Tab-separated table of C-alpha atoms and ligand atoms in Angstrom:
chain	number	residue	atom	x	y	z
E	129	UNK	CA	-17.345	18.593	-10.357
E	130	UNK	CA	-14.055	17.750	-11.880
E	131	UNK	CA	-13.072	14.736	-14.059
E	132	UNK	CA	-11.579	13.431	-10.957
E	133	UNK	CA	-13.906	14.021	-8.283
E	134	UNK	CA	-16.488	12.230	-10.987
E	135	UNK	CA	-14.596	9.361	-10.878
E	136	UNK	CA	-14.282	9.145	-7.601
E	137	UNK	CA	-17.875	9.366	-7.350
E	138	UNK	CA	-18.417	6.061	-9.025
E	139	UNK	CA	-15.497	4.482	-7.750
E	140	UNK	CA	-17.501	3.835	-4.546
E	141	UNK	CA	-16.339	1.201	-1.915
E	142	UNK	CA	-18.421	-1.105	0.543
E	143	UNK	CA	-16.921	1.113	4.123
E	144	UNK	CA	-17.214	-2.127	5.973
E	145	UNK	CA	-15.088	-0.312	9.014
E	146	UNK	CA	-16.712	2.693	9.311
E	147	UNK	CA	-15.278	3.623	12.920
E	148	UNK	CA	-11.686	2.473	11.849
E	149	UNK	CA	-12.180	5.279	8.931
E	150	UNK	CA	-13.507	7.417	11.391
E	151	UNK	CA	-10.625	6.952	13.502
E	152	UNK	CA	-8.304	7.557	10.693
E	153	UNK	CA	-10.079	10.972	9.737
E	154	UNK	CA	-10.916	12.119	13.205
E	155	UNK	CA	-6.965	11.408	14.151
E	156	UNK	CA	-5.606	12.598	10.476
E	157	UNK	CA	-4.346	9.129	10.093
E	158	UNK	CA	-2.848	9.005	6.157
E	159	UNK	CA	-4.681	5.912	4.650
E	160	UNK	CA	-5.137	4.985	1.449
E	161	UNK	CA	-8.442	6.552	-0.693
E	162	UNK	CA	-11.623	5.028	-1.335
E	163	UNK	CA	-10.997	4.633	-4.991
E	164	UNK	CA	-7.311	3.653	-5.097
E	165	UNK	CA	-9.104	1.029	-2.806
E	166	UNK	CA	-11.511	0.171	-4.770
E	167	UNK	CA	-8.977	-1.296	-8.055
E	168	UNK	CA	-6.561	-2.947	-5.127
E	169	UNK	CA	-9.548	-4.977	-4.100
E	170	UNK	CA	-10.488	-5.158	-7.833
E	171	UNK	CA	-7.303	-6.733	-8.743
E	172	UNK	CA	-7.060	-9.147	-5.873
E	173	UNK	CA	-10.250	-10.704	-6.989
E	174	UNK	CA	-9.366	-10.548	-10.631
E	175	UNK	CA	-5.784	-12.360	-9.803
E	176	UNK	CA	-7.527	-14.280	-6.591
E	177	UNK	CA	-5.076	-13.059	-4.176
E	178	UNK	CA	-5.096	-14.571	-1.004
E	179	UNK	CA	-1.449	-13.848	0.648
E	180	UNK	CA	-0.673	-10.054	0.901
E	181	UNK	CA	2.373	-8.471	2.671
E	182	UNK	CA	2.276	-4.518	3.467
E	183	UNK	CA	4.335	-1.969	4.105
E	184	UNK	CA	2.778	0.583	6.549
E	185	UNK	CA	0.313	-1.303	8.341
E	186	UNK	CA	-0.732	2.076	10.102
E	187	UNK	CA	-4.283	1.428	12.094
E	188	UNK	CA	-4.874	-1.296	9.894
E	189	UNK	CA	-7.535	-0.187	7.628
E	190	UNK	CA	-6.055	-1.318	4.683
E	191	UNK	CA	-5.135	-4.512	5.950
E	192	UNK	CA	-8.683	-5.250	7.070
E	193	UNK	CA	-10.247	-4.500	3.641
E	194	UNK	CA	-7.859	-6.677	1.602
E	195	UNK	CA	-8.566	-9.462	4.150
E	196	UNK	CA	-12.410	-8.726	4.106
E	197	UNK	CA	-11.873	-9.955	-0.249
E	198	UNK	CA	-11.181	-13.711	1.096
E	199	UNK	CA	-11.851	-15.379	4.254
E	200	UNK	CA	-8.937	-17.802	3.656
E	201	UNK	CA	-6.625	-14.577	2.739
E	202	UNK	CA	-3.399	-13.800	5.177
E	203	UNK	CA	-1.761	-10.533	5.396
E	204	UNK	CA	1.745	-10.396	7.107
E	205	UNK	CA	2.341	-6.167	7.674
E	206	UNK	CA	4.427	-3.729	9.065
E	207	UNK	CA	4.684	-0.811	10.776
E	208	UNK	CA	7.344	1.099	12.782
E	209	UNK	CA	4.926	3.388	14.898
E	210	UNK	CA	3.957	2.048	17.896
E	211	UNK	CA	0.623	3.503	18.086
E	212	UNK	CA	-0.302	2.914	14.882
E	213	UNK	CA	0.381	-0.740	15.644
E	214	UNK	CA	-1.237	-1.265	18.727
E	215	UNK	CA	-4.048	0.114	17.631
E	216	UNK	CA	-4.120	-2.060	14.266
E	217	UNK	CA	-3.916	-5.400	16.778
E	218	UNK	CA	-6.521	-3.848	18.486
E	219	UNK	CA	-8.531	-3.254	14.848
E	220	UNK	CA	-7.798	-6.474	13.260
E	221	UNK	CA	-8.696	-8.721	17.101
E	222	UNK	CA	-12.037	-6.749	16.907
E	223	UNK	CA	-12.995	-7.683	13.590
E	224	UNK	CA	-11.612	-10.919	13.956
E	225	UNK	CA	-8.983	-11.833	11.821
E	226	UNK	CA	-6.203	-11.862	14.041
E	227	UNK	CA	-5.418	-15.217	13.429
E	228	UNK	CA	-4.614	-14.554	9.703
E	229	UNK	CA	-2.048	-11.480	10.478
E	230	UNK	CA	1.136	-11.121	11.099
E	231	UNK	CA	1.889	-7.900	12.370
E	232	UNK	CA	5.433	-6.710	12.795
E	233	UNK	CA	6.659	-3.268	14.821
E	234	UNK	CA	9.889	-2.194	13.174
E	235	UNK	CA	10.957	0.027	10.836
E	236	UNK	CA	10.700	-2.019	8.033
E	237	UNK	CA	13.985	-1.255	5.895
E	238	UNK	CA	16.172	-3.014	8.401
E	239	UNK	CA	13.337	-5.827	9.612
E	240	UNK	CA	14.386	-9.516	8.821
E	241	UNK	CA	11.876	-11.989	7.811
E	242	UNK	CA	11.718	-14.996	8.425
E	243	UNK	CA	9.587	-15.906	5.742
E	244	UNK	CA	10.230	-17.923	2.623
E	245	UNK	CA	10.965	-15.873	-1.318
E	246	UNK	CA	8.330	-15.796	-3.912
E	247	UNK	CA	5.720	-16.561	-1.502
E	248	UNK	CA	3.060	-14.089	-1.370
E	249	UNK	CA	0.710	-13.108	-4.125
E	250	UNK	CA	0.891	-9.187	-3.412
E	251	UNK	CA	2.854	-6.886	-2.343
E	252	UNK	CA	1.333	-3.477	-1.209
E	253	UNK	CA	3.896	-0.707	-0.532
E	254	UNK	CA	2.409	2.235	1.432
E	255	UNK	CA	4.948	3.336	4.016
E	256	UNK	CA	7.790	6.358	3.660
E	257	UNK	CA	7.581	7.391	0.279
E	258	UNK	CA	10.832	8.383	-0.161
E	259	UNK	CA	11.725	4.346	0.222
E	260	UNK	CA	9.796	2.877	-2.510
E	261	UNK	CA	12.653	2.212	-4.150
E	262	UNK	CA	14.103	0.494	-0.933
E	263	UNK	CA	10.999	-1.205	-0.327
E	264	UNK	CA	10.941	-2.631	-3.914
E	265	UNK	CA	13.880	-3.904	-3.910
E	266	UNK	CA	13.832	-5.985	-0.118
E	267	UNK	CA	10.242	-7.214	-0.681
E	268	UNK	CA	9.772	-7.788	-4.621
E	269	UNK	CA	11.483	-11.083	-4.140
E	270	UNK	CA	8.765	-12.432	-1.838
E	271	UNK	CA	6.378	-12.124	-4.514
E	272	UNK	CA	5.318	-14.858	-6.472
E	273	UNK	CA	6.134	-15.023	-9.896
E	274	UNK	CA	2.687	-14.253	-11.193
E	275	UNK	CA	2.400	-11.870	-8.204
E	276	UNK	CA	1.210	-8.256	-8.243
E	277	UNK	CA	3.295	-5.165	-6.583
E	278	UNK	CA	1.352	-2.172	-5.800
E	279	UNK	CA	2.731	1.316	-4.200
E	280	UNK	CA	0.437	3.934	-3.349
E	281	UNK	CA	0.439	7.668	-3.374
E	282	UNK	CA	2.984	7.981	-6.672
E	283	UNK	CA	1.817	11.136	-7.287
E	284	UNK	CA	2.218	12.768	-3.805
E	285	UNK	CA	-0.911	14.894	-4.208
E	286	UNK	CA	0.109	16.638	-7.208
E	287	UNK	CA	3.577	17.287	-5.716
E	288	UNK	CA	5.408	15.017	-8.276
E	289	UNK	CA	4.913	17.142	-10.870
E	290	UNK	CA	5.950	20.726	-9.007
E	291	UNK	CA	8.871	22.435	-10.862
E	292	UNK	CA	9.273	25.183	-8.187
E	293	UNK	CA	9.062	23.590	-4.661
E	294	UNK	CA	9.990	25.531	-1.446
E	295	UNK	CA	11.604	23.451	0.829
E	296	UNK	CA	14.525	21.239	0.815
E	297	UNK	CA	12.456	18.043	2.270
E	298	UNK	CA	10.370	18.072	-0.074
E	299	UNK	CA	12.130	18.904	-2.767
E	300	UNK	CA	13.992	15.579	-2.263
E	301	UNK	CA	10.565	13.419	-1.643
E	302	UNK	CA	9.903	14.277	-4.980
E	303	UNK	CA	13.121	13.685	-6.888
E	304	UNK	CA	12.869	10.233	-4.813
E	305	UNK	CA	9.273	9.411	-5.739
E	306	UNK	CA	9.784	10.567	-9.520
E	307	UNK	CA	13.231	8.793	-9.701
E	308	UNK	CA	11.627	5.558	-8.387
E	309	UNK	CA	8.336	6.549	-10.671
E	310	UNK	CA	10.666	6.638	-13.633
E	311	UNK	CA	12.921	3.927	-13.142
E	312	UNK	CA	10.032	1.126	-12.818
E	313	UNK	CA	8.399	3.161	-16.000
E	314	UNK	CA	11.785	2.314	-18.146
E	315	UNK	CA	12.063	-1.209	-16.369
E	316	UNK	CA	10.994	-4.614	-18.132
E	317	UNK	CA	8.321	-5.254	-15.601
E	318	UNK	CA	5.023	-4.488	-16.870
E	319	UNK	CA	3.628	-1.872	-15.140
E	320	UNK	CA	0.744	0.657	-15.045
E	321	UNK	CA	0.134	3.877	-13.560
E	322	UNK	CA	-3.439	4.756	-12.497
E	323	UNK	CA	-4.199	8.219	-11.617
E	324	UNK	CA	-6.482	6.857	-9.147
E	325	UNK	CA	-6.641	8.609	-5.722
E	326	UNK	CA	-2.926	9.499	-5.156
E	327	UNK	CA	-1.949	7.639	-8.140
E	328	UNK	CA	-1.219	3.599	-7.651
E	329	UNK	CA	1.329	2.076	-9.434
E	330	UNK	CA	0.353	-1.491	-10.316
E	331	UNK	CA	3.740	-3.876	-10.966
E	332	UNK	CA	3.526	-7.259	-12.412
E	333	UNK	CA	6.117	-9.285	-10.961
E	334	UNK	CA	6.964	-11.707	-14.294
E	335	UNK	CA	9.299	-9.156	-16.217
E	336	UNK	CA	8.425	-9.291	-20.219
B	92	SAM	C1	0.112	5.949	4.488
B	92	SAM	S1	0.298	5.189	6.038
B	92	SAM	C2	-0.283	3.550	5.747
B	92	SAM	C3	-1.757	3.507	5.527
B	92	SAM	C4	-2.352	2.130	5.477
B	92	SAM	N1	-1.672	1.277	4.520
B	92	SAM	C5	-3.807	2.258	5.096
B	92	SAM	O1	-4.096	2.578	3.913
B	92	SAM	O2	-4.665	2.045	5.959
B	92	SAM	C6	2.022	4.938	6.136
B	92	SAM	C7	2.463	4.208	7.392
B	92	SAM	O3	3.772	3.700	7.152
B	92	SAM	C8	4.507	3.781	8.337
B	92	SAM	N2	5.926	3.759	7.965
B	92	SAM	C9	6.644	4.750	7.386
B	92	SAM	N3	7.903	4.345	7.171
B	92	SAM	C10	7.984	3.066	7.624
B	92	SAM	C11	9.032	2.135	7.686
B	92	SAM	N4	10.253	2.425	7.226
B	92	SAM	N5	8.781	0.917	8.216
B	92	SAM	C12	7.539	0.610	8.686
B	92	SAM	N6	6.500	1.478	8.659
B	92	SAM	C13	6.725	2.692	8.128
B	92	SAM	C14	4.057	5.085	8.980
B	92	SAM	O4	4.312	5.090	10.365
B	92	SAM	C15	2.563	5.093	8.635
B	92	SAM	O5	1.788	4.545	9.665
């Protein structure tokens, strides 16, 4: 066992949606890992979260576990597949919490919100990795001031760190990810970057 796969042995997280993870696994849906999990739930409770938006809802299984932290929590998401998102409406009526989502089909660099700025209390960014810097940018200002952004998979399963990659596509995901990696590294928002199931980038919104 490896330093990592240690970790992520202790890093273990209440599966409270077994057949949604199922679902995920079964239908090689991407969602995020059990430990990155783990510290996003961890730092909702520590900052007592209670309004999350997300980009890339998928089938919802994210979306269920940060809304299984509070019962009084509200998630507004979205996702531009339309599978994906039926099936999440389907996921989050089942386990009912429908009533505290707001799910939204469109791809979200070009979806208008009509919601007000510096109103939710996280911001988790987990769609087309390429975007993050796109994403940042459009959604950062509806975080509270003493919010919390967090992107997923900054380290594109080891990819980020590749000198010699074949392939033109993915030679560019990478220059994308690292550039955006980089740029919120030299930035005056505090920031931290967890090497935590495909690495997690946690961004506090108040800039030092
Ligand atoms: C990694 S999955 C999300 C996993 C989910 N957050 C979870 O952990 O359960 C990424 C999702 O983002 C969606 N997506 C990618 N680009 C998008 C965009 N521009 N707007 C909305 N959704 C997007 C994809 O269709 C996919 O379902």
């Amino acid at each position: 066992m490896n330093i990592a796969q240690y970790v992520k042995s202790l890093n273990v997280v209440e599966e409270h949606y077994p057949d949604v993870y199922s679902y995920a696994v079964d239908n090689s849906v991407p969602i995020i890992d059990s430990d990155a999990l783990a510290a996003l739930k961890h730092l909702i409770r520590i900052k007592g979260a209670k309004t999350y938006m997300e980009i890339g809802t998928a089938i919802g299984y994210s979306g269920l576990h940060l809304l299984s932290v509070y019962d009084d929590s509200h998630l507004i998401t979205m996702e531009k597949d339309r599978g994906a998102y039926e099936t999440a409406v389907e996921n989050f009526s089942r386990y009912d919490v429908a009533s505290r989502v707001d799910a939204h089909l469109g791809d979200a660099k070009t979806m208008d919100l009509n919601i007000e700025e510096e109103s939710v209390d996280l911001l988790f960014i987990d769609a087309s990795k390429g975007n993050n810097q796109l994403f940042f940018d459009k959604f950062s200002p509806f975080v509270k001031e003493d919010g919390l952004i967090v992107v997923d998979n900054i380290l594109l399963r080891g990819l980020v760190t590749e000198d010699d990659i074949v392939g033109r596509n993915k030679r560019k995901l990478k220059e994308k990810v690292d550039a955006f990696n980089q740029h919120m590294s030299q930035s005056d928002y505090p920031t931290s970057f967890l090497p935590i199931g495909d690495g997690l980038l946690v961004i506090s919104k108040s800039q030092v």
